[in-house]
XYZ file of N, CA and C in Angstrom:
360
model
N -119.068 -39.849 6.146
C -120.354 -39.493 6.715
C -121.514 -39.849 5.803
N -121.379 -39.688 4.516
C -122.526 -39.821 3.622
C -122.872 -41.249 3.236
N -122.005 -42.210 3.468
C -122.306 -43.590 3.087
C -123.534 -44.089 3.839
N -123.626 -43.782 5.121
C -124.792 -44.197 5.908
C -126.070 -43.556 5.374
N -125.991 -42.296 4.987
C -127.158 -41.604 4.426
C -127.560 -42.241 3.105
N -126.579 -42.618 2.300
C -126.873 -43.272 1.026
C -127.544 -44.630 1.232
N -127.090 -45.377 2.223
C -127.707 -46.684 2.517
C -129.156 -46.493 2.952
N -129.381 -45.538 3.839
C -130.755 -45.241 4.275
C -131.601 -44.819 3.084
N -131.033 -44.006 2.204
C -131.757 -43.536 1.029
C -132.175 -44.700 0.132
N -131.294 -45.661 -0.064
C -131.632 -46.819 -0.897
C -132.799 -47.598 -0.295
N -132.797 -47.755 1.021
C -133.893 -48.461 1.681
C -135.206 -47.686 1.527
N -135.138 -46.381 1.679
C -136.335 -45.535 1.557
C -136.858 -45.576 0.123
N -135.968 -45.415 -0.845
C -136.392 -45.394 -2.244
C -136.965 -46.746 -2.668
N -136.430 -47.837 -2.144
C -136.998 -49.154 -2.442
C -138.440 -49.216 -1.941
N -138.683 -48.637 -0.795
C -140.037 -48.607 -0.235
C -140.959 -47.742 -1.104
N -140.424 -46.624 -1.583
C -141.200 -45.737 -2.463
C -141.564 -46.475 -3.748
N -140.589 -47.137 -4.362
C -140.827 -47.785 -5.644
C -141.684 -49.040 -5.539
N -141.839 -49.561 -4.317
C -142.760 -50.680 -4.102
C -144.201 -50.189 -4.070
N -144.378 -48.877 -4.161
C -145.701 -48.238 -4.138
C -146.425 -48.489 -2.809
N -145.655 -48.416 -1.718
C -146.253 -48.531 -0.392
C -147.141 -47.304 -0.155
N -147.950 -47.358 0.874
C -148.810 -46.211 1.190
C -147.944 -45.022 1.593
N -148.474 -43.826 1.426
C -147.723 -42.622 1.773
C -147.327 -42.648 3.244
N -148.238 -43.017 4.137
C -147.911 -43.050 5.568
C -146.788 -44.044 5.844
N -146.812 -45.170 5.175
C -145.759 -46.171 5.336
C -144.410 -45.618 4.868
N -144.417 -44.888 3.770
C -143.185 -44.282 3.253
C -142.648 -43.248 4.238
N -143.525 -42.436 4.798
C -143.103 -41.411 5.755
C -142.488 -42.057 6.995
N -143.133 -43.082 7.506
C -142.623 -43.779 8.686
C -141.301 -44.474 8.396
N -141.193 -45.094 7.223
C -139.954 -45.771 6.824
C -138.813 -44.759 6.691
N -139.110 -43.585 6.184
C -138.099 -42.539 6.045
C -137.521 -42.175 7.409
N -138.387 -41.913 8.370
C -137.929 -41.558 9.716
C -137.118 -42.690 10.336
N -137.650 -43.891 10.226
C -137.002 -45.073 10.811
C -135.617 -45.300 10.217
N -135.517 -45.299 8.904
C -134.242 -45.578 8.241
C -133.185 -44.525 8.545
N -133.569 -43.269 8.485
C -132.579 -42.221 8.714
C -132.025 -42.266 10.132
N -132.881 -42.504 11.121
C -132.404 -42.550 12.505
C -131.629 -43.835 12.786
N -132.098 -44.950 12.242
C -131.446 -46.232 12.529
C -130.146 -46.448 11.757
N -130.062 -45.917 10.539
C -128.897 -46.180 9.686
C -127.816 -45.106 9.754
N -128.192 -43.890 10.098
C -127.228 -42.785 10.086
C -126.901 -42.410 11.539
N -125.692 -42.722 11.996
C -125.377 -42.567 13.413
C -125.473 -41.135 13.951
N -125.316 -40.144 13.115
C -125.349 -38.765 13.585
C -126.711 -38.093 13.405
N -127.699 -38.816 12.912
C -129.062 -38.278 12.853
C -129.809 -38.808 14.077
N -130.249 -37.876 14.915
C -130.888 -38.241 16.175
C -132.400 -38.083 16.164
N -132.926 -37.309 15.230
C -134.379 -37.104 15.150
C -134.753 -36.738 13.725
N -135.858 -37.314 13.267
C -136.397 -36.991 11.938
C -137.890 -36.776 12.094
N -138.391 -35.727 11.474
C -139.820 -35.476 11.462
C -140.267 -35.068 10.076
N -141.478 -35.468 9.729
C -142.057 -35.068 8.448
C -143.365 -34.350 8.749
N -143.431 -33.122 8.266
C -144.611 -32.288 8.453
C -145.300 -32.122 7.114
N -146.598 -32.208 7.100
C -147.370 -31.886 5.910
C -148.278 -30.713 6.250
N -148.509 -29.855 5.275
C -149.361 -28.690 5.495
C -150.827 -29.071 5.369
N -151.588 -28.680 6.354
C -153.034 -28.841 6.330
C -153.633 -27.494 6.691
N -154.344 -26.916 5.750
C -154.945 -25.596 5.951
C -153.899 -24.578 6.403
N -152.761 -24.548 5.712
C -151.660 -23.608 5.943
C -150.978 -23.772 7.292
N -151.157 -24.886 7.961
C -150.465 -25.165 9.212
C -149.686 -26.458 9.074
N -148.510 -26.505 9.720
C -147.707 -27.722 9.689
C -148.281 -28.734 10.662
N -148.414 -29.965 10.187
C -148.864 -31.053 11.043
C -147.817 -32.155 10.983
N -147.317 -32.555 12.146
C -146.351 -33.637 12.209
C -147.074 -34.946 11.894
N -146.693 -35.598 10.799
C -147.383 -36.823 10.380
C -146.541 -38.076 10.578
N -145.244 -37.904 10.766
C -144.354 -39.028 11.047
C -143.103 -38.478 11.726
N -142.589 -39.234 12.685
C -141.379 -38.805 13.386
C -140.701 -40.004 14.017
N -139.421 -39.859 14.236
C -138.680 -40.928 14.892
C -139.037 -41.006 16.369
N -139.501 -39.894 16.933
C -139.931 -39.841 18.325
C -140.980 -38.738 18.424
N -142.232 -39.109 18.564
C -143.312 -38.123 18.553
C -143.295 -37.180 19.743
N -142.645 -37.564 20.826
C -142.593 -36.692 21.990
C -141.702 -35.482 21.755
N -140.778 -35.592 20.831
C -139.807 -34.522 20.623
C -140.043 -33.823 19.298
N -140.976 -32.931 19.305
C -141.358 -32.191 18.116
C -140.429 -30.983 17.951
N -140.951 -29.821 17.694
C -140.132 -28.627 17.454
C -139.426 -28.113 18.703
N -139.756 -28.623 19.858
C -139.144 -28.155 21.093
C -137.826 -28.882 21.377
N -137.457 -29.808 20.526
C -136.272 -30.629 20.724
C -135.014 -29.779 20.683
N -134.116 -29.992 21.622
C -132.849 -29.262 21.621
C -131.853 -29.997 20.736
N -131.261 -29.263 19.814
C -130.325 -29.885 18.895
C -129.195 -28.921 18.588
N -128.138 -29.444 18.012
C -127.028 -28.607 17.582
C -127.021 -28.409 16.080
N -127.521 -29.389 15.354
C -127.569 -29.293 13.904
C -128.955 -29.636 13.402
N -129.458 -28.833 12.473
C -130.781 -29.098 11.897
C -130.767 -28.746 10.426
N -131.353 -29.620 9.629
C -131.562 -29.353 8.213
C -133.041 -29.508 7.922
N -133.573 -28.638 7.087
C -134.966 -28.773 6.647
C -134.990 -28.764 5.126
N -135.855 -29.610 4.588
C -135.986 -29.738 3.145
C -137.450 -29.630 2.775
N -137.790 -28.760 1.841
C -139.190 -28.671 1.427
C -139.607 -29.939 0.692
N -140.819 -30.361 0.956
C -141.414 -31.478 0.236
C -142.385 -30.860 -0.756
N -142.095 -31.053 -2.046
C -142.935 -30.473 -3.096
C -143.563 -31.579 -3.915
N -144.817 -31.384 -4.279
C -145.465 -32.377 -5.134
C -144.953 -32.209 -6.563
N -145.384 -33.055 -7.463
C -144.865 -33.009 -8.835
C -145.271 -31.743 -9.580
N -146.206 -30.981 -9.030
C -146.576 -29.687 -9.610
C -145.704 -28.557 -9.087
N -144.765 -28.866 -8.172
C -143.868 -27.861 -7.616
C -144.424 -27.124 -6.409
N -145.602 -27.512 -5.955
C -146.209 -26.857 -4.795
C -145.646 -27.466 -3.509
N -145.205 -26.615 -2.591
C -144.677 -27.108 -1.321
C -145.818 -27.630 -0.464
N -145.706 -28.906 -0.084
C -146.772 -29.539 0.693
C -146.317 -29.944 2.089
N -145.027 -29.757 2.386
C -144.539 -30.126 3.705
C -143.050 -29.914 3.860
N -142.520 -30.479 4.958
C -141.102 -30.348 5.286
C -140.551 -31.661 5.818
N -139.319 -31.961 5.437
C -138.543 -33.035 6.039
C -137.534 -32.340 6.948
N -137.552 -32.675 8.243
C -136.658 -32.059 9.218
C -135.752 -33.147 9.785
N -134.442 -32.879 9.758
C -133.449 -33.821 10.256
C -132.602 -33.092 11.286
N -132.451 -33.712 12.473
C -131.713 -33.050 13.554
C -130.619 -33.950 14.108
N -129.559 -33.300 14.581
C -128.429 -34.012 15.155
C -127.992 -33.336 16.449
N -127.500 -34.142 17.375
C -126.918 -33.584 18.592
C -125.512 -33.051 18.329
N -124.902 -33.503 17.233
C -123.564 -33.029 16.866
C -123.652 -31.638 16.246
N -122.654 -30.817 16.534
C -122.647 -29.450 16.017
C -122.446 -29.445 14.501
N -121.451 -30.155 14.036
C -121.181 -30.229 12.600
C -121.305 -31.695 12.199
N -122.496 -32.071 11.777
C -122.754 -33.478 11.485
C -122.913 -33.759 10.001
N -123.451 -32.823 9.257
C -123.856 -33.072 7.876
C -122.832 -32.531 6.891
N -122.677 -33.246 5.775
C -121.811 -32.745 4.717
C -122.636 -32.519 3.446
N -121.977 -32.083 2.401
C -122.653 -31.721 1.160
C -123.404 -32.902 0.549
N -122.831 -34.089 0.616
C -123.505 -35.239 0.020
C -124.728 -35.654 0.827
N -124.695 -35.441 2.143
C -125.895 -35.680 2.953
C -127.028 -34.782 2.466
N -126.706 -33.533 2.240
C -127.718 -32.560 1.811
C -128.331 -32.975 0.482
N -127.500 -33.374 -0.456
C -127.997 -33.800 -1.769
C -128.900 -35.015 -1.636
N -128.488 -36.000 -0.856
C -129.280 -37.216 -0.684
C -130.599 -36.920 0.010
N -130.577 -36.100 1.054
C -131.802 -35.763 1.781
C -132.765 -34.951 0.920
N -132.233 -34.101 0.048
C -133.093 -33.372 -0.911
C -133.804 -34.353 -1.839
N -133.064 -35.367 -2.303
C -133.660 -36.378 -3.181
C -134.768 -37.154 -2.467
N -134.552 -37.462 -1.193
C -135.575 -38.163 -0.416
C -136.826 -37.297 -0.293
N -136.646 -36.019 0.033
C -137.793 -35.102 0.158
C -138.543 -35.000 -1.170
N -137.816 -34.960 -2.275
C -138.437 -34.886 -3.583
C -139.246 -36.145 -3.879
N -138.706 -37.310 -3.561
C -139.421 -38.570 -3.811
C -140.688 -38.649 -2.968
N -140.621 -38.191 -1.731
C -141.799 -38.184 -0.864
C -142.879 -37.287 -1.464
N -142.475 -36.119 -1.933
C -143.436 -35.191 -2.523
C -144.094 -35.734 -3.777
N -143.322 -36.332 -4.634
C -143.881 -36.896 -5.863
C -144.801 -38.062 -5.552
N -144.498 -38.813 -4.523
C -145.312 -39.953 -4.132
C -146.657 -39.495 -3.559
N -146.703 -38.287 -3.001
C -147.923 -37.802 -2.359
C -149.091 -37.694 -3.347
N -148.812 -37.443 -4.606
C -149.878 -37.344 -5.601
C -150.368 -38.718 -6.042
N -149.511 -39.717 -5.930
C -149.879 -41.058 -6.349
C -150.875 -41.671 -5.379
N -150.709 -41.395 -4.084
C -151.559 -41.992 -3.051
C -152.737 -41.120 -2.713
């Protein structure tokens, strides 16, 4: 299960290290996770604006928090100061889709997104 997540992660991290714009990184994250990982059906990235979550990138903008799913993981996005600035949400139609290595890889992606937010 985790090989696909690792491949998506490498593509995302390459985009991060190319110093692409933050919006481009967010969009690439959603695109790669949905396209490369067969059991990930929806990805959304929310950033906090005035203490409210705002969806800033998603694999499908029509399916926000109302999306019906069987499996969901959320990862806090923290800037390099440790302040939570958003959430990475990953959803699957499968009941048991994610394993421990998926969780570790997705945490790393959320961390890279957060650290990149201060650069841009």
